């Protein structure tokens, strides 16, 4: 497992505004998309490509095409949905599957309540979108699910991670073809498994308390 923290002043600036508790939902949604686009630029560095032959208005040339099937993007509902637009803006030909996961607030275990993914992911490159890597339970279950379906490699784009969650994932996924791309590794988890300093409940900040 590889961890990549994207070090860029715009990433840091946008994240700062997201963290601010006074940032309203519409601005939070927009900034999340913008931030994901910046993270996705780094996260797709190893996207599979092949040479393509084209004609420019002047001559013929060899360029770069995405290998088919194109990457599969999987937002984890609910909060991951707020990251989808930022990702597909950069890779508009990607396919999109959905995984609905929530954590039981008492046991903190991840449960899957919805799934709309291809049955066979053999050889596919998969990009998982989940803003908050807290205990790592949700991502661990999602990643294992995707590998069981045959995914070749999984790249997770998150806004924030807690060191505890990253360590738990590292222990489970040692040697697995997994990359975690982040805007920041924060200080710690608090007693309610919230990331500190964090940005609060990402789903609530995107979509309200429902
Ligand atoms: N999920 C969130 O939305 N925020 C946290 O801080 C932890 C998990």
CSV table of C-alpha atoms and ligand atoms in Angstrom, one decimal:
chain,number,residue,atom,x,y,z
A,1,UNK,CA,0.0,0.0,0.0
A,2,UNK,CA,1.3,3.4,-1.0
A,3,UNK,CA,0.2,6.8,0.6
A,4,UNK,CA,0.5,10.0,-1.3
A,5,UNK,CA,-0.2,13.4,0.3
A,6,UNK,CA,-0.6,16.0,-2.4
A,7,UNK,CA,1.6,19.0,-1.5
A,8,UNK,CA,0.3,22.0,-3.3
A,9,UNK,CA,-0.7,25.5,-2.0
A,10,UNK,CA,-4.1,25.4,-3.7
A,11,UNK,CA,-4.9,22.0,-2.1
A,12,UNK,CA,-3.9,23.4,1.3
A,13,UNK,CA,-5.9,26.6,0.8
A,14,UNK,CA,-9.1,24.9,-0.3
A,15,UNK,CA,-8.8,22.4,2.5
A,16,UNK,CA,-8.5,25.3,5.0
A,17,UNK,CA,-11.8,26.8,3.8
A,18,UNK,CA,-13.4,23.3,4.0
A,19,UNK,CA,-12.2,23.0,7.6
A,20,UNK,CA,-13.8,26.3,8.6
A,21,UNK,CA,-17.1,25.5,10.4
A,22,UNK,CA,-18.5,28.8,9.0
A,23,UNK,CA,-18.2,27.6,5.4
A,24,UNK,CA,-21.8,27.1,4.1
A,25,UNK,CA,-22.9,23.9,2.3
A,26,UNK,CA,-23.0,25.3,-1.2
A,27,UNK,CA,-19.4,26.6,-0.9
A,28,UNK,CA,-18.3,23.3,0.8
A,29,UNK,CA,-19.7,21.3,-2.1
A,30,UNK,CA,-18.0,23.4,-4.8
A,31,UNK,CA,-14.7,23.4,-3.0
A,32,UNK,CA,-14.9,19.6,-2.4
A,33,UNK,CA,-15.2,19.2,-6.2
A,34,UNK,CA,-12.3,21.5,-6.9
A,35,UNK,CA,-10.1,19.8,-4.4
A,36,UNK,CA,-10.9,16.4,-5.7
A,37,UNK,CA,-10.0,17.5,-9.3
A,38,UNK,CA,-6.6,18.5,-7.9
A,39,UNK,CA,-6.1,15.3,-6.1
A,40,UNK,CA,-7.4,13.3,-9.1
A,41,UNK,CA,-4.7,14.8,-11.2
A,42,UNK,CA,-2.1,13.1,-9.0
A,43,UNK,CA,-4.1,10.0,-8.4
A,44,UNK,CA,-4.4,9.2,-12.1
A,45,UNK,CA,-0.7,9.5,-12.8
A,46,UNK,CA,-0.5,5.7,-13.4
A,47,UNK,CA,-3.8,5.5,-15.4
A,48,UNK,CA,-3.4,2.9,-18.2
A,49,UNK,CA,-2.8,4.5,-21.6
A,50,UNK,CA,-1.9,3.3,-25.1
A,51,UNK,CA,-0.7,4.9,-28.3
A,52,UNK,CA,-3.4,6.2,-30.6
A,53,UNK,CA,-2.9,7.3,-34.2
A,54,UNK,CA,-4.6,10.6,-35.2
A,55,UNK,CA,-4.6,13.2,-37.9
A,56,UNK,CA,-3.9,16.8,-37.0
A,57,UNK,CA,-5.0,19.5,-39.5
A,58,UNK,CA,-1.3,19.4,-40.6
A,59,UNK,CA,-0.1,15.7,-40.4
A,60,UNK,CA,-0.5,12.4,-38.8
A,61,UNK,CA,0.6,11.9,-35.2
A,62,UNK,CA,0.8,9.4,-32.4
A,63,UNK,CA,-0.9,10.5,-29.2
A,64,UNK,CA,-2.2,9.0,-26.0
A,65,UNK,CA,-5.5,7.2,-25.4
A,66,UNK,CA,-7.0,5.7,-22.3
A,67,UNK,CA,-7.0,1.9,-22.4
A,68,UNK,CA,-10.5,0.3,-22.5
A,69,UNK,CA,-12.3,-0.6,-20.3
A,70,UNK,CA,-11.7,2.9,-18.9
A,71,UNK,CA,-11.2,3.3,-15.1
A,72,UNK,CA,-14.1,2.6,-12.8
A,73,UNK,CA,-14.9,5.3,-10.3
A,74,UNK,CA,-16.7,4.2,-7.1
A,75,UNK,CA,-18.0,6.9,-4.8
A,76,UNK,CA,-18.9,5.5,-1.4
A,77,UNK,CA,-22.3,6.8,-0.5
A,78,UNK,CA,-23.2,9.2,1.0
A,79,UNK,CA,-20.3,11.6,1.3
A,80,UNK,CA,-18.3,10.2,-1.6
A,81,UNK,CA,-21.0,11.4,-3.9
A,82,UNK,CA,-19.8,14.9,-3.3
A,83,UNK,CA,-16.5,14.0,-4.8
A,84,UNK,CA,-17.8,12.4,-8.0
A,85,UNK,CA,-18.2,15.6,-10.2
A,86,UNK,CA,-14.6,16.6,-9.3
A,87,UNK,CA,-13.3,13.3,-10.5
A,88,UNK,CA,-15.4,12.8,-13.7
A,89,UNK,CA,-14.5,16.4,-14.8
A,90,UNK,CA,-11.0,15.1,-15.2
A,91,UNK,CA,-11.8,11.6,-16.5
A,92,UNK,CA,-15.2,12.1,-18.3
A,93,UNK,CA,-15.0,8.6,-20.0
A,94,UNK,CA,-14.7,6.8,-16.7
A,95,UNK,CA,-17.5,4.4,-15.7
A,96,UNK,CA,-19.2,5.0,-12.4
A,97,UNK,CA,-20.3,2.3,-9.9
A,98,UNK,CA,-21.8,2.9,-6.5
A,99,UNK,CA,-21.2,1.4,-3.0
A,100,UNK,CA,-23.4,2.4,-0.1
A,101,UNK,CA,-21.6,2.0,3.2
A,102,UNK,CA,-22.2,3.4,6.6
A,103,UNK,CA,-20.6,2.9,9.9
A,104,UNK,CA,-22.6,1.7,12.9
A,105,UNK,CA,-22.0,4.6,15.3
A,106,UNK,CA,-21.8,2.2,18.3
A,107,UNK,CA,-19.6,-0.6,17.0
A,108,UNK,CA,-17.9,1.7,14.4
A,109,UNK,CA,-18.1,-1.3,12.0
A,110,UNK,CA,-18.7,-0.7,8.3
A,111,UNK,CA,-21.9,-2.1,6.8
A,112,UNK,CA,-22.8,-2.3,3.1
A,113,UNK,CA,-26.4,-1.2,2.4
A,114,UNK,CA,-26.2,-0.7,-1.4
A,115,UNK,CA,-24.1,-1.9,-4.3
A,116,UNK,CA,-24.3,-1.1,-8.0
A,117,UNK,CA,-21.0,-2.4,-9.6
A,118,UNK,CA,-20.0,-4.7,-12.5
A,119,UNK,CA,-20.0,-8.3,-11.3
A,120,UNK,CA,-16.6,-8.8,-12.9
A,121,UNK,CA,-13.8,-6.3,-12.3
A,122,UNK,CA,-11.0,-8.5,-13.6
A,123,UNK,CA,-8.0,-6.4,-14.5
A,124,UNK,CA,-9.9,-3.1,-13.9
A,125,UNK,CA,-8.3,0.0,-12.4
A,126,UNK,CA,-10.6,1.3,-9.7
A,127,UNK,CA,-10.7,4.8,-8.1
A,128,UNK,CA,-12.6,4.9,-4.8
A,129,UNK,CA,-13.9,8.2,-3.5
A,130,UNK,CA,-14.4,8.6,0.2
A,131,UNK,CA,-13.6,12.0,1.9
A,132,UNK,CA,-12.7,10.9,5.4
A,133,UNK,CA,-10.3,8.0,6.2
A,134,UNK,CA,-11.0,7.9,10.0
A,135,UNK,CA,-10.8,4.3,11.4
A,136,UNK,CA,-10.2,2.9,7.9
A,137,UNK,CA,-13.1,0.4,8.4
A,138,UNK,CA,-15.2,1.5,5.5
A,139,UNK,CA,-12.3,1.7,3.0
A,140,UNK,CA,-10.9,-1.6,4.1
A,141,UNK,CA,-14.3,-3.3,3.4
A,142,UNK,CA,-14.7,-1.4,0.1
A,143,UNK,CA,-11.2,-2.3,-1.1
A,144,UNK,CA,-11.6,-6.0,-0.1
A,145,UNK,CA,-15.0,-6.1,-1.9
A,146,UNK,CA,-13.4,-4.7,-5.1
A,147,UNK,CA,-10.5,-7.1,-5.0
A,148,UNK,CA,-12.9,-10.0,-4.5
A,149,UNK,CA,-14.6,-8.9,-7.8
A,150,UNK,CA,-11.2,-9.0,-9.5
A,151,UNK,CA,-10.0,-5.4,-9.5
A,152,UNK,CA,-6.3,-5.1,-10.5
A,153,UNK,CA,-5.5,-2.1,-8.5
A,154,UNK,CA,-7.4,0.3,-6.2
A,155,UNK,CA,-6.6,4.0,-5.7
A,156,UNK,CA,-8.6,5.7,-3.0
A,157,UNK,CA,-9.0,9.5,-3.1
A,158,UNK,CA,-9.7,11.0,0.3
A,159,UNK,CA,-9.6,14.5,1.6
A,160,UNK,CA,-8.3,13.7,5.1
A,161,UNK,CA,-6.9,10.7,7.0
A,162,UNK,CA,-6.2,10.0,10.6
A,163,UNK,CA,-2.9,8.3,11.3
A,164,UNK,CA,-4.7,5.5,13.2
A,165,UNK,CA,-6.9,4.7,10.2
A,166,UNK,CA,-3.9,4.7,7.8
A,167,UNK,CA,-1.9,2.4,10.1
A,168,UNK,CA,-4.9,0.0,10.4
A,169,UNK,CA,-5.2,-0.1,6.6
A,170,UNK,CA,-1.4,-0.5,6.2
A,171,UNK,CA,-1.5,-3.6,8.4
A,172,UNK,CA,-4.4,-5.2,6.5
A,173,UNK,CA,-3.3,-4.3,3.1
A,174,UNK,CA,0.5,-4.7,3.3
A,175,UNK,CA,1.7,-5.7,-0.2
A,176,UNK,CA,-1.7,-5.0,-1.9
A,177,UNK,CA,-1.9,-2.9,-5.0
A,178,UNK,CA,-3.5,0.0,-3.2
A,179,UNK,CA,-2.7,3.7,-3.3
A,180,UNK,CA,-4.2,6.3,-0.9
A,181,UNK,CA,-4.2,9.9,-2.2
A,182,UNK,CA,-4.9,12.6,0.3
A,183,UNK,CA,-4.9,16.3,0.9
A,184,UNK,CA,-3.7,15.9,4.5
A,185,UNK,CA,-2.9,13.4,7.3
A,186,UNK,CA,-4.4,15.0,10.4
A,187,UNK,CA,-3.4,14.7,14.0
A,188,UNK,CA,-5.6,12.0,15.5
A,189,UNK,CA,-9.0,10.5,16.0
A,190,UNK,CA,-11.1,11.7,18.9
A,191,UNK,CA,-13.2,9.4,21.2
A,192,UNK,CA,-16.1,9.5,18.7
A,193,UNK,CA,-13.8,8.5,15.8
A,194,UNK,CA,-13.9,12.0,14.3
A,195,UNK,CA,-10.7,13.2,12.7
A,196,UNK,CA,-9.0,16.1,14.6
A,197,UNK,CA,-8.7,18.9,13.6
A,198,UNK,CA,-10.7,17.5,10.6
A,199,UNK,CA,-13.7,19.2,9.1
A,200,UNK,CA,-16.6,17.6,11.0
A,201,UNK,CA,-19.1,15.2,9.4
A,202,UNK,CA,-18.4,15.4,5.7
A,203,UNK,CA,-21.8,14.0,4.7
A,204,UNK,CA,-23.6,16.5,6.9
A,205,UNK,CA,-21.5,19.4,5.7
A,206,UNK,CA,-22.2,18.5,2.0
A,207,UNK,CA,-25.9,17.5,2.3
A,208,UNK,CA,-27.2,18.7,5.7
A,209,UNK,CA,-28.1,16.6,8.7
A,210,UNK,CA,-30.7,14.1,7.5
B,1,LIG,N1,-16.5,10.8,9.0
B,1,LIG,C1,-16.6,12.1,8.9
B,1,LIG,O1,-17.4,12.6,8.1
B,1,LIG,N2,-15.8,12.9,9.6
B,1,LIG,C2,-14.9,12.4,10.5
B,1,LIG,O2,-14.2,13.2,11.1
B,1,LIG,C3,-14.8,11.0,10.6
B,1,LIG,C4,-15.6,10.2,9.8
